[in-house]
Every structure is written in structure tokens, then in C-alpha cells.
CSV table of C-alpha atoms and ligand atoms in Angstrom, one decimal:
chain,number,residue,atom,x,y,z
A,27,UNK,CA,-9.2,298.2,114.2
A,28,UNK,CA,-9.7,295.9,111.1
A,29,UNK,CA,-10.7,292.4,111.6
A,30,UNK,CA,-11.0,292.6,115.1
A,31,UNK,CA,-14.0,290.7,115.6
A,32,UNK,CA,-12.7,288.0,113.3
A,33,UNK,CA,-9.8,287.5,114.2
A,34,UNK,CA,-11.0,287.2,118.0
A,35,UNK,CA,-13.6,285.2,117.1
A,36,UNK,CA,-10.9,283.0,115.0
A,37,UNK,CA,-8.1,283.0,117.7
A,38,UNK,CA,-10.8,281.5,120.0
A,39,UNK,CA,-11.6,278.8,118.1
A,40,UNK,CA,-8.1,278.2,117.2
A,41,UNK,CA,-6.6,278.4,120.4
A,42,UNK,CA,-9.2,275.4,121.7
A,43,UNK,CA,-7.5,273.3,119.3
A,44,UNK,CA,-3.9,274.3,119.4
A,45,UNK,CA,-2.8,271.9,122.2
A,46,UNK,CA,-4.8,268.8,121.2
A,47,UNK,CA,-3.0,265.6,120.4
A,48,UNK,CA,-5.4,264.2,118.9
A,49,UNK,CA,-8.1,266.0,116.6
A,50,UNK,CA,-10.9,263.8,115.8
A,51,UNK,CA,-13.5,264.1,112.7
A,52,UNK,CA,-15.6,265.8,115.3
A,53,UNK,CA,-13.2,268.5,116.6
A,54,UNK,CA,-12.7,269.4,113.3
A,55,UNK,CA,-16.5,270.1,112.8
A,56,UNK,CA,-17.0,271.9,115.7
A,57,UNK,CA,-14.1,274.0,115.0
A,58,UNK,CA,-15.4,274.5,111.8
A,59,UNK,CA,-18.5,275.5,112.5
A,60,UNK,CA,-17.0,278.2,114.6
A,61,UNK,CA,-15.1,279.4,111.3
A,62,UNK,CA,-18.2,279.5,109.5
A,63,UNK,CA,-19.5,281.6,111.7
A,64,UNK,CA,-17.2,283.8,112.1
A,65,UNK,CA,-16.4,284.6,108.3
A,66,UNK,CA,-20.2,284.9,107.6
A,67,UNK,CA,-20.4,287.1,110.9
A,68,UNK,CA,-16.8,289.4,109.1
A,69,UNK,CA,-19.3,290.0,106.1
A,70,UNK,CA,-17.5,287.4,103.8
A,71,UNK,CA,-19.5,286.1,100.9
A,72,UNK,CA,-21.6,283.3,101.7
A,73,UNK,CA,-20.3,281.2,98.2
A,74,UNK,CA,-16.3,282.1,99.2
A,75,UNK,CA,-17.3,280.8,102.9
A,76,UNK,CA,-18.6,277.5,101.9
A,77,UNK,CA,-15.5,276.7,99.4
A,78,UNK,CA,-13.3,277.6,102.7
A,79,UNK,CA,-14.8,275.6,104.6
A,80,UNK,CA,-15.1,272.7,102.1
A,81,UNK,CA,-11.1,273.0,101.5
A,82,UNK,CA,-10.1,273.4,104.9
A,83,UNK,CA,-12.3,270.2,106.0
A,84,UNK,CA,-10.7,268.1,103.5
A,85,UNK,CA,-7.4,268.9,104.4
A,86,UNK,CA,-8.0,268.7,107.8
A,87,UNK,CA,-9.2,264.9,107.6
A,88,UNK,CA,-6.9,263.9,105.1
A,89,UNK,CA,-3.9,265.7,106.5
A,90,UNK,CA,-0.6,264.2,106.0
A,91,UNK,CA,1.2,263.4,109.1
A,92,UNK,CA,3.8,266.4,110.3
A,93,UNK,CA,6.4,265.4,112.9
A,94,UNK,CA,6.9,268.7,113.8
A,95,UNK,CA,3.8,269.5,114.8
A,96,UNK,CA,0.6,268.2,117.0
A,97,UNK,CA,-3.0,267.5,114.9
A,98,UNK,CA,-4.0,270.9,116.4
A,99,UNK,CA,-1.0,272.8,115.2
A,100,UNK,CA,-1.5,271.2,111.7
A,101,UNK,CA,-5.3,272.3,111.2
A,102,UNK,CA,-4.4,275.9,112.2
A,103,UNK,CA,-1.7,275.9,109.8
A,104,UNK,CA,-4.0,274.5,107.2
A,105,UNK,CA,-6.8,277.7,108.0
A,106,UNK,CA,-3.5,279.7,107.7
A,107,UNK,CA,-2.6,278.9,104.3
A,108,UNK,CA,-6.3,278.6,103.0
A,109,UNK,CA,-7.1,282.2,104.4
A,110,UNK,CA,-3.7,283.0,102.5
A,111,UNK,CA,-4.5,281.0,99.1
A,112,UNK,CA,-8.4,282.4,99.6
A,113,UNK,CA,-6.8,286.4,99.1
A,114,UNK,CA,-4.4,285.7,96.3
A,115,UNK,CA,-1.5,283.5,97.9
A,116,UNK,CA,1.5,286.0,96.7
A,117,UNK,CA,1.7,289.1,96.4
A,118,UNK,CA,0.9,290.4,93.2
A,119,UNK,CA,2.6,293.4,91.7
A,120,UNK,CA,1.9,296.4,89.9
A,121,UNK,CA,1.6,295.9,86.4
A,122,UNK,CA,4.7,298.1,84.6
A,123,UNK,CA,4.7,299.1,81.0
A,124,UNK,CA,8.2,297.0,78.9
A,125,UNK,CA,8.0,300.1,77.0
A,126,UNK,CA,7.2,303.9,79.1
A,127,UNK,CA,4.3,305.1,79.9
A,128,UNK,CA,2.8,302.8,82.1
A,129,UNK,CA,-0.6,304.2,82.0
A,130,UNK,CA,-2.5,303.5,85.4
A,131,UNK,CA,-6.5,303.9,84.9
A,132,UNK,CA,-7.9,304.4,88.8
A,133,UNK,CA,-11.5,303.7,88.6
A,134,UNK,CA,-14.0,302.8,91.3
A,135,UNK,CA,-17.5,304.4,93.0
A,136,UNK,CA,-17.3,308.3,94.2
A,137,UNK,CA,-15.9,307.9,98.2
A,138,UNK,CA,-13.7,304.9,97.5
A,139,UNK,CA,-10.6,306.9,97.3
A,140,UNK,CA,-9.8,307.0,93.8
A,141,UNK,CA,-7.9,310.7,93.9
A,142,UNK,CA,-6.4,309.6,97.2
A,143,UNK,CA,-5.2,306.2,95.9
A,144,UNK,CA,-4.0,307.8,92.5
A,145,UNK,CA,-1.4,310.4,94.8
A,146,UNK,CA,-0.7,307.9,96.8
A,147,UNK,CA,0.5,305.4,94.1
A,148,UNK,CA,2.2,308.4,92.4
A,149,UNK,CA,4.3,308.7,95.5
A,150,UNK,CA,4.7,305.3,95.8
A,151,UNK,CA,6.2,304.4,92.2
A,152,UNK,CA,8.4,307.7,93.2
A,153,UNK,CA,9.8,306.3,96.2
A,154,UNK,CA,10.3,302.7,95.3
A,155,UNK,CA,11.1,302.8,92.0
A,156,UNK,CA,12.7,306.0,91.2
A,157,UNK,CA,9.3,306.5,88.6
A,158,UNK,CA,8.5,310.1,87.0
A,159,UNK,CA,5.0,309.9,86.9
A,160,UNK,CA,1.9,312.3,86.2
A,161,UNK,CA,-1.3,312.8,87.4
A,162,UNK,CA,-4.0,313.2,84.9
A,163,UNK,CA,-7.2,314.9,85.8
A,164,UNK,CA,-9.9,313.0,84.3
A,165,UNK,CA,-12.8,313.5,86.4
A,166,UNK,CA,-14.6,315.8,85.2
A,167,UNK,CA,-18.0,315.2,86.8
A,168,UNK,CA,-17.3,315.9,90.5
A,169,UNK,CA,-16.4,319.8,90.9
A,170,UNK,CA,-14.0,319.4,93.4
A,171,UNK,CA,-12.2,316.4,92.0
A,172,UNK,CA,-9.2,318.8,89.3
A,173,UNK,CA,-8.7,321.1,92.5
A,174,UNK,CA,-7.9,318.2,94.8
A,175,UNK,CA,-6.0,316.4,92.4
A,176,UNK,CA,-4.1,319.4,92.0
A,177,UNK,CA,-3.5,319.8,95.5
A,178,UNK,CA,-2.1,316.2,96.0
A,179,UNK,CA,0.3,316.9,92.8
A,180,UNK,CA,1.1,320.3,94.6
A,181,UNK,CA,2.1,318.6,97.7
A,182,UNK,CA,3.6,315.8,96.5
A,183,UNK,CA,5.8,317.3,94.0
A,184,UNK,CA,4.3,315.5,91.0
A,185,UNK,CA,2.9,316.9,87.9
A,186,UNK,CA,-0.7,317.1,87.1
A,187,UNK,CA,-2.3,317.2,83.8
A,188,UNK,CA,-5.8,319.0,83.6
A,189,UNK,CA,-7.8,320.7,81.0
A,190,UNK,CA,-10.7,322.1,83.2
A,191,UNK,CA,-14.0,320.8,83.3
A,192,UNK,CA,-15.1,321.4,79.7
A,193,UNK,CA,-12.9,318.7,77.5
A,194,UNK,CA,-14.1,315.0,77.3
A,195,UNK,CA,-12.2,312.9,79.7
A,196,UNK,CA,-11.0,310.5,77.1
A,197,UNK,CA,-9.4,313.4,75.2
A,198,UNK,CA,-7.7,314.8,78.4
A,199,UNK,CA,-6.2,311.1,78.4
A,200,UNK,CA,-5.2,311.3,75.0
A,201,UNK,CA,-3.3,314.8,75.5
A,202,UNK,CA,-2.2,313.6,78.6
A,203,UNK,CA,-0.3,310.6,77.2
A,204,UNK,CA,0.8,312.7,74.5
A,205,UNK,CA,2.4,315.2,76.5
A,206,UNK,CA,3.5,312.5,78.9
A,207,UNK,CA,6.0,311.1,76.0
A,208,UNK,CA,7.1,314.8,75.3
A,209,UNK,CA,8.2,315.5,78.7
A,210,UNK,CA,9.7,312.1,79.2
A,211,UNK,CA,7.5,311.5,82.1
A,212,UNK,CA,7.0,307.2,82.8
A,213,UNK,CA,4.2,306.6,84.3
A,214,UNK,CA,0.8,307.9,84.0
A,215,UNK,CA,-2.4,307.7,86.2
A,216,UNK,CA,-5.4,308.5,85.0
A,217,UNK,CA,-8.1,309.1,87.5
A,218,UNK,CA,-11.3,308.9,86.1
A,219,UNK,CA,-14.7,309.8,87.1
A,220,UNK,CA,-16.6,307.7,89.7
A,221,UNK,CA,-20.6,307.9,90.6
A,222,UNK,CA,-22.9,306.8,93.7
A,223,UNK,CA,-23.6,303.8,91.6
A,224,UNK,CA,-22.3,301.6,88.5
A,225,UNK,CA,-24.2,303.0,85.5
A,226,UNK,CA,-23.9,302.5,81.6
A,227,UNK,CA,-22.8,306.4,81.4
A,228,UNK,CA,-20.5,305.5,83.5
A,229,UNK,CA,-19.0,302.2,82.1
A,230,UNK,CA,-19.4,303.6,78.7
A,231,UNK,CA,-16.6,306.4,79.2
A,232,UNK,CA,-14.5,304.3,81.3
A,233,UNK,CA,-14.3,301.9,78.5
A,234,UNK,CA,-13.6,304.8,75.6
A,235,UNK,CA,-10.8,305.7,78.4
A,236,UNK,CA,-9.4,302.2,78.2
A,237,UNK,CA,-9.4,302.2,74.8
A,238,UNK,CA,-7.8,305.3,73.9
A,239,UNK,CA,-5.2,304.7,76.6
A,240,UNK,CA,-4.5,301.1,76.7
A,241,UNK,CA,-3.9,301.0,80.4
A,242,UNK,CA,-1.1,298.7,81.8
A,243,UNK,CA,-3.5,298.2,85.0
A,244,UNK,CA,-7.0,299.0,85.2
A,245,UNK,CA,-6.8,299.7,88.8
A,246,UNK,CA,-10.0,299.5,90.9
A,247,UNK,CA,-10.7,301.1,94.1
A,248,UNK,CA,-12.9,300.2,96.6
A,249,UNK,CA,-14.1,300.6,100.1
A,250,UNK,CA,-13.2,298.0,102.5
A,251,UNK,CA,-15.7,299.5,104.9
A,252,UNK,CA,-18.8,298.7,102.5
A,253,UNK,CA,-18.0,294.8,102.9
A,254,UNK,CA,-20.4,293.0,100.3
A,255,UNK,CA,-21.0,295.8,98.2
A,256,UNK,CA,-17.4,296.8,98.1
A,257,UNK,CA,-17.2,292.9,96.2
A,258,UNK,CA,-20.5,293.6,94.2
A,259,UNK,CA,-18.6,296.6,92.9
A,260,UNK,CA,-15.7,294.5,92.1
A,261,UNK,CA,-17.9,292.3,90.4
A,262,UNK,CA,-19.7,294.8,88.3
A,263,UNK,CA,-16.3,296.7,87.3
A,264,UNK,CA,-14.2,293.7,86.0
A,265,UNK,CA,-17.1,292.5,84.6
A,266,UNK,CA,-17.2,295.9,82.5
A,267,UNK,CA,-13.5,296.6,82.0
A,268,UNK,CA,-11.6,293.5,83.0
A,269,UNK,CA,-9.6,294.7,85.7
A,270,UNK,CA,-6.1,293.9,86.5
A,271,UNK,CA,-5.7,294.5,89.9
A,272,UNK,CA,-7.9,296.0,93.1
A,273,UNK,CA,-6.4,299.0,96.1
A,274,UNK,CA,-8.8,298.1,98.8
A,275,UNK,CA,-8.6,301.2,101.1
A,276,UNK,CA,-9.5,302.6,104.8
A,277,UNK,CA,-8.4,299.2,106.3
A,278,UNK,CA,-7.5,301.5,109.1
A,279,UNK,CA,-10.5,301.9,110.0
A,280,UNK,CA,-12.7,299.1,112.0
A,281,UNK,CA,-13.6,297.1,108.7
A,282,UNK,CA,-14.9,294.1,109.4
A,283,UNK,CA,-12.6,292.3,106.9
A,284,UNK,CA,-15.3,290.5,104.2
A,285,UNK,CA,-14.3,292.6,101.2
A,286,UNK,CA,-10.6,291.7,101.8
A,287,UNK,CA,-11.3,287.7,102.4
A,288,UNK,CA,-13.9,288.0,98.9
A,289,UNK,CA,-13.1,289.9,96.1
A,290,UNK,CA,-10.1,287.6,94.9
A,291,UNK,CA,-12.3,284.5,94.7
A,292,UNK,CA,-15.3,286.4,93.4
A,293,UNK,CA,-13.3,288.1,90.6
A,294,UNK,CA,-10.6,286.7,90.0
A,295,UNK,CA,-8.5,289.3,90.5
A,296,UNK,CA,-5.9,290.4,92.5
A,297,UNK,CA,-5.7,292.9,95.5
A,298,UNK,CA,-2.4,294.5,94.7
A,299,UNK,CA,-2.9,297.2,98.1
A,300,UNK,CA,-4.3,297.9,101.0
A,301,UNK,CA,-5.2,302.3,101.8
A,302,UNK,CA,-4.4,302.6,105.9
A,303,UNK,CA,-4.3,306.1,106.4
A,304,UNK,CA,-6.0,309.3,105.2
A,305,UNK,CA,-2.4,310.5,104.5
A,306,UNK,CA,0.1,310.4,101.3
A,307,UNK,CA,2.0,307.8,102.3
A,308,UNK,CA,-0.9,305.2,103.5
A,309,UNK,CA,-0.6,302.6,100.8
A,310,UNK,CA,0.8,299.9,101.5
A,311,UNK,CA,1.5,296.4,99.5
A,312,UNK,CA,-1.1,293.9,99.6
A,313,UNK,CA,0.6,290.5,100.8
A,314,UNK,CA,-2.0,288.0,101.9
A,315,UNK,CA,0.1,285.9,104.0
A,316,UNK,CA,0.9,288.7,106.2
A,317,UNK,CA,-2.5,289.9,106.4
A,318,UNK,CA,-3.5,286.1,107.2
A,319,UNK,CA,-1.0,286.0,110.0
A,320,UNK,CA,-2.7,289.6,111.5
A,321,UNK,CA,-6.4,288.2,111.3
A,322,UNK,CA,-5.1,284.8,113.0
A,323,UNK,CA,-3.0,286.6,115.2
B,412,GDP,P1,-12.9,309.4,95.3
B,412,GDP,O1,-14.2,310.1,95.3
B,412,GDP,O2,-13.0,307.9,95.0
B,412,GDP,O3,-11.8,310.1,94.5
B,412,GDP,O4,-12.4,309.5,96.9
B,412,GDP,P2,-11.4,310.4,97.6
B,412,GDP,O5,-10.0,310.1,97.2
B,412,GDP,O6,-11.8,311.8,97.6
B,412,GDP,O7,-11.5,309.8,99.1
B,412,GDP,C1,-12.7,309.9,99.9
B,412,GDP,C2,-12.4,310.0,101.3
B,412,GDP,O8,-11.8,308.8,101.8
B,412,GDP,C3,-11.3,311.1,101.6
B,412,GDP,O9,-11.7,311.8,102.8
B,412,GDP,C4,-10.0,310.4,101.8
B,412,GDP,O10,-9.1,311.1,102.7
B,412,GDP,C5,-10.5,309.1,102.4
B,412,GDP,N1,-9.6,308.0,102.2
B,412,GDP,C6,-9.2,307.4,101.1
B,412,GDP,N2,-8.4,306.4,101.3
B,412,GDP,C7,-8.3,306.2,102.7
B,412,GDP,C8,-7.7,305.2,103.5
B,412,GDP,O11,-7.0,304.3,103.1
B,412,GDP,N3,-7.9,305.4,104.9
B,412,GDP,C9,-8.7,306.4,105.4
B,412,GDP,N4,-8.8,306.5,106.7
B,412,GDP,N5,-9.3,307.3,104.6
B,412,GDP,C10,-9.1,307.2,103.2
């Protein structure tokens, strides 16, 4: 399971704190020492690590006086809301065209689960907000990428705009968004081609794609199981196409949680959902307070 060794490792250290009456400058070293530990130990970037610890120590030894709860209580609620601020605080939504389309660019490394992710969202606009949308074949490169699109659209019910292999992808997201108007169809995500690695190729067509399409959200997907490089991808891609908003998937599998605790203070930018199953409807709503809660436990 995700964040298991973190949030054992976390719970430990918390729960030989939890009852004290009386936390002393020292306890709260000790304890966050342990912390330290454990985040570097759950892959979390050694710059976001030292900030966290830096903010939760001050707190801790300044901390205003709550009634309602003993010293201990107070400094594991003060790790509780700094793990919370550290991934974003709120939740932050999708970002919906005033005017329709909303054009969703997916873009991210081959393997992330781009083509997954962009069904998956397609669905989930469908469900929760009554959305038309269509999916628009865009990678070009990877020769099984139009077939499986077309099999996600196929089972899900949802349109999918292709033209082969042949035409440029930022002229299939021209026609696509073209044809999207016609058919009165609202939202439209564009998947996009991905590679082993960031390259200027790359980059250079995802930008012509961005410009052509104007994308409501540049949505990045990435790999929680690659932990660093998952947030050195992040880095590379906002860097590139200033990104509005990150799906982190396969937190179902046994992730050791780094990527998830980094890539909002590292970029800047939100993590608007989490992937948690292989299967259509595995995309959940990214709400760092919740996700706080599970790694504390
Ligand atoms: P792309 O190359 O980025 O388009 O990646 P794909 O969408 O083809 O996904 C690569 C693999 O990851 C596929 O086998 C997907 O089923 C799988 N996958 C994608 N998202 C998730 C997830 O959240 N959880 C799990 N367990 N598998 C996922």
C-alpha cells in the first residue's frame, strides 16, 4: 500500500509524543529528527524536507497555548497541517473553460498514464458534471497509443477524434477543436505524445499544441512510483509549458509517497488527482488534508 513505511514510521514517532504533558525543546528535536528521517527515507526532496522541518520546529516552540489539547496533541496537529499546507492545503479544481470547449492538454513521460488518465477524466467530467467531452488522439509517435484511445472512448461511451498516424498532432488539435464546436461537444482532451525522456522534440510540439489550442489546463501526468524523478519531471514540464495542474497516478500501488509530499513545493503547482486503479473509474480528487490524515493515520 502507499505510504506505508511513512506513515508507520510517522505514527511511531507521533504516538511517543501524543500523551506528553509537557513537550520540552528537546522532545521536539528528537521527534523531529525522526520526521526527517522518515520523509528523506519516503523519497521526499531533500530542499521540501528541510523547509518542513524548519516550519514545523518553529511552530512547535512557539506554539500558542490550546486548552483543548495536551503539548503532544498540539505538535501532531501542527505536522498535520504542515504535511497538509506542504501538498497544496485545498483542494484545487479542475480548470473549466467560462466559454465551451474546455480544452484539457494531458502531457507527461510514456508509462505515466497519460491515455489512462485522459479516459479516466473524460468519465469523470461525464459523471460529475453532466460534461460532453471528446477525446482527441494526438499521439502520434507510439503505435498503439490511437488504438487504445479508441478502445477507452469505445468503452466508455465517449467520442474520440483521430486522424491516423500521418497528420501533425497540432493539426489533429486544430480539427479536433473545430469539430468539437460543430458537434456541440464541451470539453476536449487532448492527449499528446509522451517519450522515455524530456527532449526539445518533445517540448517543441507540446508547445505548438498549446499554442494552437490554448488549453484551459495543461495537465501533467506522472508516476508516483518514480518518486524523485516523478518531481524532476514536474520540474522539467512546467518549466517548458507552465503547467496548471498535476494527476499523480498508481498510488495504489506501494509508492513510497515522496512525489506526492514534493511536487507542489517544487513547482508550484497544484496536484488536482490522484490515479488508484488500473480501471476507468480510478481517479480520484486530490485533497491534501485527507491524504495527510491517511499518511498520519
Ligand atoms: P501513457 O504512455 O502515459 O499514455 O500511459 P498509459 O495510459 O498507457 O498507462 C501505462 C500503464 O499504467 C497502463 O498499464 C495503465 O493501466 C497503468 N496505469 C495508469 N494509471 C494507473 C493507476 O492509477 N494505477 C495503476 N495501478 N495503473 C495505472
Amino acid at each position: 500500500m502507499a505510504f506505508e513505511g511513512l506513515g508507520e514510521r510517522l505514527q511511531a514517532t507521533m504516538d511517543r509524543i501524543k500523551g506528553k504533558g509537557k513537550v520540552t525543546e528537546s522532545d521536539v528535536k528528537v521527534m523531529m529528527r525522526e520526521v526527517r528521517l522518515a520523509l528523506l527515507e519516503a523519497d521526499v526532496n531533500f530542499k521540501v524536507v528541510k523547509q518542513f522541518i524548519n516550519d514545523v520546529k518553529e511552530r512547535a516552540l512557539g506554539q500558542d497555548v490550546m486548552q483543548s489539547l495536551t503539548p503532544g496533541q498540539q505538535v501532531i496537529k501542527i505536522v498535520q497541517e504542515e504535511l497538509t499546507a506542504l501538498m497544496g492545503g485545498e483542494n484545487q479544481k479542475l480548470n473549466l473553460a467560462q466559454k465551451p470547449p474546455t480544452v484539457i492538454m494531458m502531457v507527461g513521460l510514456q508509462g505515466a498514464g497519460k491515455t489512462t488518465t485522459a479516459g479516466k477524466l473524460a468519465l469523470y467530467l461525464r459523471k460529475q458534471f453532466n460534461k460532453k467531452p471528446i477525446l482527441v488522439a494526438g499521439d502520434i509517435y507510439r503505435p498503439a497509443a490511437i488504438d487504445q484511445l479508441e478502445t477507452v472512448g469505445k468503452q466508455l461511451d465517449i467520442p474520440v477524434f483521430s486522424l491516423g498516424d500521418q497528420v501533425k498532432p497540432e493539426e489533429i488539435a486544430e480539427r479536433a477543436l473545430k469539430y468539437a464546436k460543430e458537434e456541440h461537444l464541451d470539453t476536449v482532451i487532448v492527449d499528446t505524445a509522451g517519450r522515455l525522456h524530456v527532449d526539445e522534440v518533445l517540448m517543441n510540439e507540446l508547445k505548438n499544441v498549446k499554442e494552437i489550442t490554448e488549453p484551459d489546463e495543461i495537465m501533467l501526468v506522472v508516476d508516483s512510483m518514480t518518486g524523485q524523478d516523478a518531481v524532476n519531471v514536474a520540474e522539467s514540464f512546467n518549466d517548458l509549458l507552465d503547467i496548471t495542474g498535476v494527476t499523480l497516478t498508481k498510488l495504489d500501488g506501494d509508492t513510497r509517497g515522496g512525489a506526492a509530499l514534493s511536487i507542489r513545493s517544487v513547482t508550484e503547482k497544484p496536484i488536482k488527482f490522484i490515479g488508484v486503479s488500473e480501471k476507468m473509474d480510478g481517479l480520484e480528487a486530490f485533497h491534501p488534508e485527507r491524504m495527510a490524515s491517511r499518511i498520519l493515520g
